[in-house]
Amino acid sequence: MLNSSVLEVVIGLVFCYASVALIAGYLYEGGVAILGIRAESLLSGVKSMLNDPGPGLRGLALAVYNDALVNPRHDGKTAPGEKPKTLPSYVDSGAFAIALIEAVQALPGEFADMEARINSLPDAQIRQLLQGMYHRAGNKLEGLQVEIAAWFDSGMFRVSGVYKRKAQLFTFLIALGVAGLLNIDSFHLFATL
C-alpha cells in the first residue's frame, strides 16, 4: 500500500483510462484488418501519386499493382478499370520503384531506352516528374530507383498522416462508446478510489 491516497487515486484512474484506450485500439485495429481500410488507403495514395482518378486502376497504377513485387498475393491479371481482388497493406519503397520502372519500360529491355519511354508517357505531370528524376539520377538505373523510392516515401508520409488522423478520431469515438457501454464514470470512480 502506498502512503499517499492521492497517488493511489491517480494510479487507479490512469489504469482505468489506459484499459479503455487499449480496448479501443484493439477494436479499431480489428475493424481495420477485417474491412481492409489500410490497404484501401494505400491504394488511394498510390492512385493519387500516379494521377489515376476514378474507380478501378488504369495506366501506371494498374501496371504497378499487377507487379509481383508490389502485390505478391495477386495473380497480376487485373484488367483496366478493375481493382485487384487482393490488396497489399504495405509496399516497400524499393519494390515500388522497381515496379514503376518496369511499368514505364513496358517490356523488359535496355535501360538506355528509358528516356524515350518516359518521354512517351501520356500523363504530362508524371512524364515531367520522371524526366526530372531520370536526369537527377545521372541516367543511371540505381539512381532512378533511389529517386522514385524517395518520392514514394514522401507520398506515403502524407497518406499515413491522413490515416493517423482518421485512426485517432475513430479510436476516440470507440473509446467513448466503450466507456459508455461499461458505464465508466470518472467522478464515481474518483469518489470510490
Short mmCIF file of N, CA, C and O in Angstrom, two decimals, residues 60-185:
data_model
loop_
_atom_site.label_atom_id
_atom_site.label_comp_id
_atom_site.label_asym_id
_atom_site.label_seq_id
_atom_site.Cartn_x
_atom_site.Cartn_y
_atom_site.Cartn_z
N LEU A 60 -0.27 3.43 -65.31
CA LEU A 60 0.86 3.06 -64.48
C LEU A 60 0.42 2.43 -63.16
O LEU A 60 1.05 1.49 -62.67
N ALA A 61 -0.66 2.92 -62.56
CA ALA A 61 -1.13 2.36 -61.29
C ALA A 61 -1.53 0.89 -61.47
O ALA A 61 -1.22 0.04 -60.63
N LEU A 62 -2.18 0.58 -62.57
CA LEU A 62 -2.56 -0.81 -62.87
C LEU A 62 -1.31 -1.67 -63.04
O LEU A 62 -1.22 -2.76 -62.48
N ALA A 63 -0.34 -1.19 -63.80
CA ALA A 63 0.88 -1.96 -64.02
C ALA A 63 1.65 -2.17 -62.72
O ALA A 63 2.18 -3.26 -62.47
N VAL A 64 1.68 -1.15 -61.88
CA VAL A 64 2.39 -1.27 -60.60
C VAL A 64 1.69 -2.29 -59.70
O VAL A 64 2.33 -3.14 -59.09
N TYR A 65 0.37 -2.23 -59.60
CA TYR A 65 -0.36 -3.16 -58.74
C TYR A 65 -0.40 -4.58 -59.30
O TYR A 65 -0.64 -5.53 -58.58
N ASN A 66 -0.20 -4.74 -60.60
CA ASN A 66 -0.12 -6.08 -61.17
C ASN A 66 1.26 -6.70 -61.00
O ASN A 66 1.44 -7.89 -61.25
N ASP A 67 2.25 -5.91 -60.60
CA ASP A 67 3.61 -6.40 -60.41
C ASP A 67 3.70 -7.23 -59.13
O ASP A 67 3.19 -6.84 -58.08
N ALA A 68 4.38 -8.35 -59.21
CA ALA A 68 4.52 -9.26 -58.05
C ALA A 68 5.33 -8.64 -56.92
O ALA A 68 5.17 -9.05 -55.77
N LEU A 69 6.18 -7.68 -57.20
CA LEU A 69 6.93 -7.03 -56.13
C LEU A 69 6.02 -6.19 -55.24
O LEU A 69 6.24 -6.08 -54.05
N VAL A 70 5.00 -5.59 -55.81
CA VAL A 70 4.08 -4.74 -55.07
C VAL A 70 2.93 -5.56 -54.48
O VAL A 70 2.53 -5.36 -53.33
N ASN A 71 2.39 -6.49 -55.23
CA ASN A 71 1.22 -7.25 -54.82
C ASN A 71 1.49 -8.75 -55.02
O ASN A 71 0.95 -9.35 -55.96
N PRO A 72 2.30 -9.35 -54.15
CA PRO A 72 2.72 -10.74 -54.38
C PRO A 72 1.61 -11.79 -54.26
O PRO A 72 1.73 -12.87 -54.81
N ARG A 73 0.53 -11.47 -53.56
CA ARG A 73 -0.55 -12.46 -53.40
C ARG A 73 -1.57 -12.41 -54.52
O ARG A 73 -2.54 -13.15 -54.52
N HIS A 74 -1.34 -11.54 -55.48
CA HIS A 74 -2.28 -11.36 -56.59
C HIS A 74 -1.73 -12.03 -57.85
O HIS A 74 -0.52 -12.15 -58.02
N ASP A 75 -2.61 -12.44 -58.74
CA ASP A 75 -2.17 -13.13 -59.96
C ASP A 75 -1.63 -12.20 -61.03
O ASP A 75 -1.08 -12.65 -62.03
N GLY A 76 -1.79 -10.88 -60.87
CA GLY A 76 -1.24 -9.93 -61.84
C GLY A 76 -2.05 -9.81 -63.11
O GLY A 76 -1.54 -9.36 -64.13
N LYS A 77 -3.32 -10.19 -63.07
CA LYS A 77 -4.14 -10.16 -64.29
C LYS A 77 -5.34 -9.24 -64.16
O LYS A 77 -6.37 -9.48 -64.78
N THR A 78 -5.21 -8.18 -63.38
CA THR A 78 -6.31 -7.23 -63.24
C THR A 78 -6.47 -6.46 -64.55
O THR A 78 -5.50 -5.93 -65.09
N ALA A 79 -7.68 -6.39 -65.02
CA ALA A 79 -7.97 -5.68 -66.27
C ALA A 79 -8.10 -4.18 -66.00
O ALA A 79 -8.40 -3.77 -64.88
N PRO A 80 -7.88 -3.36 -67.01
CA PRO A 80 -8.05 -1.91 -66.83
C PRO A 80 -9.45 -1.56 -66.35
O PRO A 80 -10.44 -2.11 -66.82
N GLY A 81 -9.52 -0.65 -65.38
CA GLY A 81 -10.79 -0.24 -64.82
C GLY A 81 -11.26 -1.08 -63.65
O GLY A 81 -12.24 -0.74 -62.99
N GLU A 82 -10.58 -2.16 -63.37
CA GLU A 82 -10.93 -3.02 -62.24
C GLU A 82 -9.96 -2.79 -61.09
O GLU A 82 -8.93 -2.15 -61.25
N LYS A 83 -10.32 -3.34 -59.93
CA LYS A 83 -9.46 -3.28 -58.76
C LYS A 83 -9.00 -4.70 -58.44
O LYS A 83 -9.80 -5.63 -58.55
N PRO A 84 -7.74 -4.90 -58.07
CA PRO A 84 -7.29 -6.26 -57.75
C PRO A 84 -8.11 -6.86 -56.61
O PRO A 84 -8.57 -6.14 -55.72
N LYS A 85 -8.27 -8.17 -56.63
CA LYS A 85 -9.04 -8.86 -55.59
C LYS A 85 -8.31 -8.82 -54.25
O LYS A 85 -8.93 -8.76 -53.21
N THR A 86 -6.98 -8.89 -54.29
CA THR A 86 -6.19 -8.79 -53.07
C THR A 86 -5.34 -7.53 -53.15
O THR A 86 -4.75 -7.23 -54.18
N LEU A 87 -5.30 -6.80 -52.04
CA LEU A 87 -4.53 -5.57 -51.99
C LEU A 87 -3.52 -5.66 -50.86
O LEU A 87 -3.85 -6.12 -49.76
N PRO A 88 -2.30 -5.20 -51.09
CA PRO A 88 -1.31 -5.20 -50.00
C PRO A 88 -1.59 -4.06 -49.03
O PRO A 88 -2.12 -3.01 -49.41
N SER A 89 -1.25 -4.27 -47.76
CA SER A 89 -1.40 -3.22 -46.75
C SER A 89 -0.14 -2.39 -46.63
O SER A 89 -0.15 -1.34 -46.01
N TYR A 90 0.94 -2.88 -47.22
CA TYR A 90 2.22 -2.18 -47.15
C TYR A 90 2.99 -2.46 -48.44
O TYR A 90 2.96 -3.58 -48.93
N VAL A 91 3.67 -1.47 -48.95
CA VAL A 91 4.53 -1.63 -50.12
C VAL A 91 5.88 -1.00 -49.79
O VAL A 91 5.94 0.15 -49.37
N ASP A 92 6.93 -1.76 -49.99
CA ASP A 92 8.28 -1.25 -49.78
C ASP A 92 8.60 -0.24 -50.88
O ASP A 92 8.27 -0.46 -52.05
N SER A 93 9.27 0.85 -50.51
CA SER A 93 9.57 1.89 -51.49
C SER A 93 10.50 1.39 -52.60
O SER A 93 10.35 1.78 -53.76
N GLY A 94 11.43 0.51 -52.26
CA GLY A 94 12.32 -0.05 -53.28
C GLY A 94 11.55 -0.92 -54.27
O GLY A 94 11.79 -0.87 -55.48
N ALA A 95 10.61 -1.71 -53.75
CA ALA A 95 9.79 -2.56 -54.63
C ALA A 95 8.90 -1.69 -55.53
O ALA A 95 8.72 -1.99 -56.71
N PHE A 96 8.35 -0.62 -54.97
CA PHE A 96 7.54 0.30 -55.77
C PHE A 96 8.38 0.91 -56.90
O PHE A 96 7.92 1.01 -58.04
N ALA A 97 9.60 1.33 -56.56
CA ALA A 97 10.47 1.95 -57.56
C ALA A 97 10.76 0.99 -58.71
O ALA A 97 10.66 1.36 -59.89
N ILE A 98 11.08 -0.25 -58.39
CA ILE A 98 11.36 -1.24 -59.43
C ILE A 98 10.12 -1.51 -60.26
O ILE A 98 10.17 -1.58 -61.50
N ALA A 99 8.97 -1.65 -59.60
CA ALA A 99 7.72 -1.91 -60.32
C ALA A 99 7.36 -0.76 -61.24
O ALA A 99 6.91 -0.97 -62.37
N LEU A 100 7.58 0.48 -60.79
CA LEU A 100 7.27 1.63 -61.64
C LEU A 100 8.22 1.70 -62.84
O LEU A 100 7.79 1.97 -63.97
N ILE A 101 9.49 1.42 -62.61
CA ILE A 101 10.45 1.41 -63.73
C ILE A 101 10.06 0.33 -64.73
O ILE A 101 10.06 0.56 -65.95
N GLU A 102 9.69 -0.84 -64.25
CA GLU A 102 9.26 -1.91 -65.15
C GLU A 102 7.99 -1.54 -65.89
O GLU A 102 7.80 -1.88 -67.06
N ALA A 103 7.08 -0.81 -65.22
CA ALA A 103 5.85 -0.38 -65.87
C ALA A 103 6.13 0.64 -66.97
O ALA A 103 5.50 0.60 -68.03
N VAL A 104 7.07 1.53 -66.73
CA VAL A 104 7.43 2.52 -67.75
C VAL A 104 8.11 1.84 -68.93
O VAL A 104 7.86 2.18 -70.08
N GLN A 105 8.97 0.87 -68.63
CA GLN A 105 9.66 0.16 -69.71
C GLN A 105 8.69 -0.68 -70.54
O GLN A 105 8.98 -0.99 -71.67
N ALA A 106 7.56 -1.03 -69.95
CA ALA A 106 6.52 -1.83 -70.61
C ALA A 106 6.99 -3.23 -70.95
O ALA A 106 6.34 -4.20 -70.59
N LEU A 107 8.08 -3.38 -71.60
CA LEU A 107 8.67 -4.68 -71.89
C LEU A 107 10.09 -4.67 -71.36
O LEU A 107 10.78 -3.66 -71.45
N PRO A 108 10.54 -5.79 -70.79
CA PRO A 108 11.93 -5.80 -70.34
C PRO A 108 12.85 -5.48 -71.51
O PRO A 108 12.71 -6.03 -72.60
N GLY A 109 13.70 -4.55 -71.28
CA GLY A 109 14.60 -4.15 -72.36
C GLY A 109 15.79 -3.42 -71.82
O GLY A 109 16.09 -3.47 -70.64
N GLU A 110 16.44 -2.72 -72.68
CA GLU A 110 17.61 -1.95 -72.30
C GLU A 110 17.19 -0.72 -71.52
O GLU A 110 16.22 -0.05 -71.87
N PHE A 111 17.95 -0.41 -70.49
CA PHE A 111 17.67 0.80 -69.72
C PHE A 111 17.97 2.04 -70.56
O PHE A 111 17.44 3.11 -70.29
N ALA A 112 18.77 1.90 -71.59
CA ALA A 112 19.10 3.04 -72.46
C ALA A 112 17.85 3.60 -73.13
O ALA A 112 17.80 4.78 -73.48
N ASP A 113 16.83 2.78 -73.32
CA ASP A 113 15.57 3.22 -73.93
C ASP A 113 14.68 3.97 -72.93
O ASP A 113 13.61 4.45 -73.30
N MET A 114 15.09 4.05 -71.68
CA MET A 114 14.24 4.58 -70.63
C MET A 114 13.82 6.03 -70.89
O MET A 114 12.65 6.37 -70.68
N GLU A 115 14.72 6.87 -71.33
CA GLU A 115 14.38 8.27 -71.56
C GLU A 115 13.29 8.39 -72.63
O GLU A 115 12.34 9.15 -72.49
N ALA A 116 13.40 7.61 -73.69
CA ALA A 116 12.38 7.64 -74.74
C ALA A 116 11.04 7.14 -74.22
O ALA A 116 9.99 7.68 -74.56
N ARG A 117 11.10 6.13 -73.38
CA ARG A 117 9.84 5.59 -72.82
C ARG A 117 9.19 6.59 -71.86
O ARG A 117 7.97 6.73 -71.83
N ILE A 118 10.02 7.28 -71.07
CA ILE A 118 9.49 8.31 -70.18
C ILE A 118 8.85 9.42 -71.01
O ILE A 118 7.76 9.90 -70.69
N ASN A 119 9.52 9.83 -72.07
CA ASN A 119 9.01 10.91 -72.93
C ASN A 119 7.71 10.54 -73.64
O ASN A 119 6.97 11.42 -74.08
N SER A 120 7.43 9.25 -73.75
CA SER A 120 6.20 8.81 -74.43
C SER A 120 5.03 8.60 -73.47
O SER A 120 3.95 8.21 -73.91
N LEU A 121 5.23 8.86 -72.17
CA LEU A 121 4.12 8.70 -71.22
C LEU A 121 3.02 9.71 -71.52
O LEU A 121 3.29 10.88 -71.79
N PRO A 122 1.75 9.29 -71.46
CA PRO A 122 0.66 10.20 -71.80
C PRO A 122 0.39 11.28 -70.75
O PRO A 122 -0.04 12.37 -71.10
N ASP A 123 0.63 11.00 -69.47
CA ASP A 123 0.36 11.96 -68.41
C ASP A 123 1.51 12.96 -68.32
O ASP A 123 2.64 12.60 -67.98
N ALA A 124 1.24 14.24 -68.61
CA ALA A 124 2.29 15.26 -68.66
C ALA A 124 2.97 15.47 -67.31
O ALA A 124 4.19 15.66 -67.24
N GLN A 125 2.20 15.44 -66.24
CA GLN A 125 2.77 15.68 -64.91
C GLN A 125 3.71 14.54 -64.50
O GLN A 125 4.82 14.79 -64.04
N ILE A 126 3.30 13.31 -64.70
CA ILE A 126 4.14 12.15 -64.37
C ILE A 126 5.35 12.12 -65.29
O ILE A 126 6.47 11.83 -64.86
N ARG A 127 5.14 12.45 -66.56
CA ARG A 127 6.25 12.49 -67.51
C ARG A 127 7.31 13.50 -67.05
O ARG A 127 8.50 13.20 -67.00
N GLN A 128 6.88 14.70 -66.68
CA GLN A 128 7.82 15.73 -66.24
C GLN A 128 8.52 15.31 -64.95
O GLN A 128 9.74 15.51 -64.80
N LEU A 129 7.78 14.72 -64.03
CA LEU A 129 8.36 14.25 -62.77
C LEU A 129 9.45 13.20 -63.03
O LEU A 129 10.56 13.29 -62.50
N LEU A 130 9.13 12.20 -63.85
CA LEU A 130 10.09 11.13 -64.11
C LEU A 130 11.28 11.62 -64.94
O LEU A 130 12.40 11.13 -64.77
N GLN A 131 11.05 12.60 -65.83
CA GLN A 131 12.18 13.17 -66.58
C GLN A 131 13.16 13.84 -65.63
O GLN A 131 14.38 13.66 -65.75
N GLY A 132 12.63 14.60 -64.69
CA GLY A 132 13.49 15.25 -63.69
C GLY A 132 14.26 14.23 -62.85
O GLY A 132 15.46 14.39 -62.61
N MET A 133 13.58 13.19 -62.42
CA MET A 133 14.23 12.15 -61.63
C MET A 133 15.32 11.44 -62.44
O MET A 133 16.41 11.17 -61.94
N TYR A 134 15.00 11.18 -63.69
CA TYR A 134 15.94 10.47 -64.56
C TYR A 134 17.22 11.30 -64.75
O TYR A 134 18.33 10.77 -64.68
N HIS A 135 17.06 12.58 -64.95
CA HIS A 135 18.24 13.44 -65.17
C HIS A 135 19.01 13.67 -63.87
O HIS A 135 20.24 13.70 -63.89
N ARG A 136 18.29 13.82 -62.74
CA ARG A 136 18.99 13.96 -61.45
C ARG A 136 19.76 12.70 -61.10
O ARG A 136 20.76 12.75 -60.40
N ALA A 137 19.27 11.57 -61.57
CA ALA A 137 19.92 10.28 -61.30
C ALA A 137 21.12 10.06 -62.21
O ALA A 137 21.77 9.02 -62.11
N GLY A 138 21.40 10.99 -63.09
CA GLY A 138 22.53 10.84 -63.99
C GLY A 138 22.33 9.74 -65.01
O GLY A 138 23.28 9.10 -65.45
N ASN A 139 21.06 9.52 -65.38
CA ASN A 139 20.69 8.49 -66.38
C ASN A 139 21.13 7.09 -65.95
O ASN A 139 21.40 6.25 -66.79
N LYS A 140 21.19 6.86 -64.65
CA LYS A 140 21.60 5.55 -64.13
C LYS A 140 20.41 4.88 -63.44
O LYS A 140 19.63 5.53 -62.74
N LEU A 141 20.27 3.58 -63.63
CA LEU A 141 19.15 2.82 -63.08
C LEU A 141 19.09 2.91 -61.56
O LEU A 141 18.03 3.16 -60.99
N GLU A 142 20.23 2.71 -60.90
CA GLU A 142 20.24 2.72 -59.44
C GLU A 142 19.82 4.08 -58.89
O GLU A 142 19.08 4.18 -57.92
N GLY A 143 20.31 5.14 -59.54
CA GLY A 143 19.94 6.48 -59.11
C GLY A 143 18.46 6.76 -59.31
O GLY A 143 17.82 7.39 -58.47
N LEU A 144 17.90 6.28 -60.41
CA LEU A 144 16.47 6.46 -60.67
C LEU A 144 15.64 5.70 -59.63
O LEU A 144 14.63 6.22 -59.15
N GLN A 145 16.09 4.51 -59.27
CA GLN A 145 15.38 3.74 -58.23
C GLN A 145 15.37 4.51 -56.91
O GLN A 145 14.35 4.58 -56.23
N VAL A 146 16.50 5.10 -56.55
CA VAL A 146 16.59 5.86 -55.30
C VAL A 146 15.67 7.08 -55.35
O VAL A 146 14.96 7.38 -54.38
N GLU A 147 15.65 7.78 -56.48
CA GLU A 147 14.79 8.96 -56.64
C GLU A 147 13.31 8.58 -56.52
O GLU A 147 12.54 9.25 -55.83
N ILE A 148 12.90 7.51 -57.20
CA ILE A 148 11.50 7.09 -57.15
C ILE A 148 11.14 6.62 -55.76
O ILE A 148 10.05 6.92 -55.24
N ALA A 149 12.03 5.88 -55.10
CA ALA A 149 11.77 5.40 -53.74
C ALA A 149 11.60 6.58 -52.77
O ALA A 149 10.71 6.56 -51.91
N ALA A 150 12.41 7.61 -52.91
CA ALA A 150 12.28 8.79 -52.05
C ALA A 150 10.96 9.51 -52.30
O ALA A 150 10.29 9.96 -51.36
N TRP A 151 10.55 9.61 -53.57
CA TRP A 151 9.27 10.22 -53.92
C TRP A 151 8.11 9.42 -53.32
O TRP A 151 7.17 9.97 -52.77
N PHE A 152 8.20 8.09 -53.42
CA PHE A 152 7.17 7.23 -52.85
C PHE A 152 7.09 7.40 -51.34
O PHE A 152 6.00 7.49 -50.77
N ASP A 153 8.25 7.44 -50.67
CA ASP A 153 8.26 7.61 -49.22
C ASP A 153 7.61 8.92 -48.80
O ASP A 153 6.84 8.95 -47.83
N SER A 154 7.89 10.00 -49.52
CA SER A 154 7.28 11.28 -49.17
C SER A 154 5.77 11.25 -49.42
O SER A 154 4.99 11.81 -48.64
N GLY A 155 5.35 10.60 -50.49
CA GLY A 155 3.91 10.46 -50.75
C GLY A 155 3.22 9.63 -49.68
O GLY A 155 2.12 9.96 -49.23
N MET A 156 3.86 8.56 -49.26
CA MET A 156 3.27 7.71 -48.23
C MET A 156 3.29 8.38 -46.86
O MET A 156 2.45 8.09 -46.01
N PHE A 157 4.21 9.31 -46.65
CA PHE A 157 4.22 10.08 -45.40
C PHE A 157 2.94 10.91 -45.31
O PHE A 157 2.31 10.98 -44.25
N ARG A 158 2.52 11.50 -46.42
CA ARG A 158 1.27 12.26 -46.44
C ARG A 158 0.07 11.34 -46.25
O ARG A 158 -0.87 11.65 -45.52
N VAL A 159 0.08 10.19 -46.91
CA VAL A 159 -1.02 9.23 -46.79
C VAL A 159 -1.13 8.74 -45.34
O VAL A 159 -2.23 8.63 -44.80
N SER A 160 0.01 8.46 -44.72
CA SER A 160 -0.03 7.97 -43.34
C SER A 160 -0.52 9.05 -42.38
O SER A 160 -1.15 8.74 -41.37
N GLY A 161 -0.24 10.32 -42.69
CA GLY A 161 -0.75 11.40 -41.85
C GLY A 161 -2.27 11.45 -41.86
O GLY A 161 -2.91 11.60 -40.82
N VAL A 162 -2.85 11.31 -43.04
CA VAL A 162 -4.31 11.29 -43.16
C VAL A 162 -4.88 10.08 -42.44
O VAL A 162 -5.87 10.17 -41.70
N TYR A 163 -4.22 8.92 -42.63
CA TYR A 163 -4.67 7.69 -41.98
C TYR A 163 -4.62 7.82 -40.45
O TYR A 163 -5.55 7.41 -39.75
N LYS A 164 -3.54 8.42 -39.93
CA LYS A 164 -3.41 8.57 -38.48
C LYS A 164 -4.48 9.48 -37.91
O LYS A 164 -5.01 9.21 -36.82
N ARG A 165 -4.80 10.57 -38.61
CA ARG A 165 -5.85 11.46 -38.12
C ARG A 165 -7.20 10.74 -38.05
O ARG A 165 -7.95 10.87 -37.08
N LYS A 166 -7.50 9.95 -39.08
CA LYS A 166 -8.75 9.19 -39.07
C LYS A 166 -8.72 8.14 -37.96
O LYS A 166 -9.72 7.92 -37.27
N ALA A 167 -7.57 7.49 -37.79
CA ALA A 167 -7.45 6.47 -36.74
C ALA A 167 -7.65 7.08 -35.37
O ALA A 167 -8.33 6.49 -34.51
N GLN A 168 -7.09 8.25 -35.12
CA GLN A 168 -7.26 8.90 -33.82
C GLN A 168 -8.73 9.24 -33.57
O GLN A 168 -9.24 9.03 -32.47
N LEU A 169 -9.39 9.76 -34.58
CA LEU A 169 -10.80 10.12 -34.42
C LEU A 169 -11.65 8.88 -34.12
O LEU A 169 -12.44 8.87 -33.16
N PHE A 170 -11.48 7.83 -34.93
CA PHE A 170 -12.30 6.63 -34.73
C PHE A 170 -11.95 5.92 -33.43
O PHE A 170 -12.83 5.38 -32.76
N THR A 171 -10.68 5.93 -33.03
CA THR A 171 -10.31 5.31 -31.76
C THR A 171 -10.92 6.08 -30.60
O THR A 171 -11.39 5.48 -29.63
N PHE A 172 -10.93 7.40 -30.69
CA PHE A 172 -11.57 8.22 -29.66
C PHE A 172 -13.06 7.91 -29.56
O PHE A 172 -13.60 7.75 -28.47
N LEU A 173 -13.72 7.82 -30.72
CA LEU A 173 -15.16 7.52 -30.72
C LEU A 173 -15.43 6.12 -30.16
O LEU A 173 -16.40 5.91 -29.41
N ILE A 174 -14.58 5.16 -30.49
CA ILE A 174 -14.73 3.81 -29.95
C ILE A 174 -14.52 3.83 -28.43
O ILE A 174 -15.25 3.18 -27.69
N ALA A 175 -13.52 4.60 -27.97
CA ALA A 175 -13.26 4.70 -26.53
C ALA A 175 -14.46 5.31 -25.80
O ALA A 175 -14.83 4.86 -24.70
N LEU A 176 -15.09 6.31 -26.41
CA LEU A 176 -16.30 6.88 -25.80
C LEU A 176 -17.41 5.84 -25.73
O LEU A 176 -18.12 5.74 -24.72
N GLY A 177 -17.54 5.06 -26.79
CA GLY A 177 -18.55 4.00 -26.79
C GLY A 177 -18.28 2.94 -25.74
O GLY A 177 -19.20 2.48 -25.05
N VAL A 178 -17.03 2.54 -25.61
CA VAL A 178 -16.65 1.54 -24.59
C VAL A 178 -16.90 2.09 -23.20
O VAL A 178 -17.43 1.40 -22.33
N ALA A 179 -16.52 3.35 -22.97
CA ALA A 179 -16.74 3.96 -21.66
C ALA A 179 -18.23 4.04 -21.35
O ALA A 179 -18.65 3.79 -20.21
N GLY A 180 -19.04 4.37 -22.34
CA GLY A 180 -20.48 4.40 -22.12
C GLY A 180 -21.06 3.01 -21.89
O GLY A 180 -21.92 2.81 -21.03
N LEU A 181 -20.57 2.04 -22.66
CA LEU A 181 -21.06 0.67 -22.54
C LEU A 181 -20.70 0.07 -21.18
O LEU A 181 -21.51 -0.63 -20.57
N LEU A 182 -19.50 0.36 -20.70
CA LEU A 182 -19.07 -0.16 -19.39
C LEU A 182 -19.46 0.76 -18.24
O LEU A 182 -19.11 0.47 -17.09
N ASN A 183 -20.15 1.85 -18.56
CA ASN A 183 -20.62 2.80 -17.56
C ASN A 183 -19.46 3.31 -16.68
O ASN A 183 -19.53 3.29 -15.46
N ILE A 184 -18.42 3.75 -17.34
CA ILE A 184 -17.26 4.28 -16.62
C ILE A 184 -17.52 5.75 -16.34
O ILE A 184 -17.57 6.58 -17.24
N ASP A 185 -17.68 6.06 -15.06
CA ASP A 185 -17.95 7.41 -14.60
C ASP A 185 -16.74 7.90 -13.80
O ASP A 185 -16.44 7.35 -12.73
#
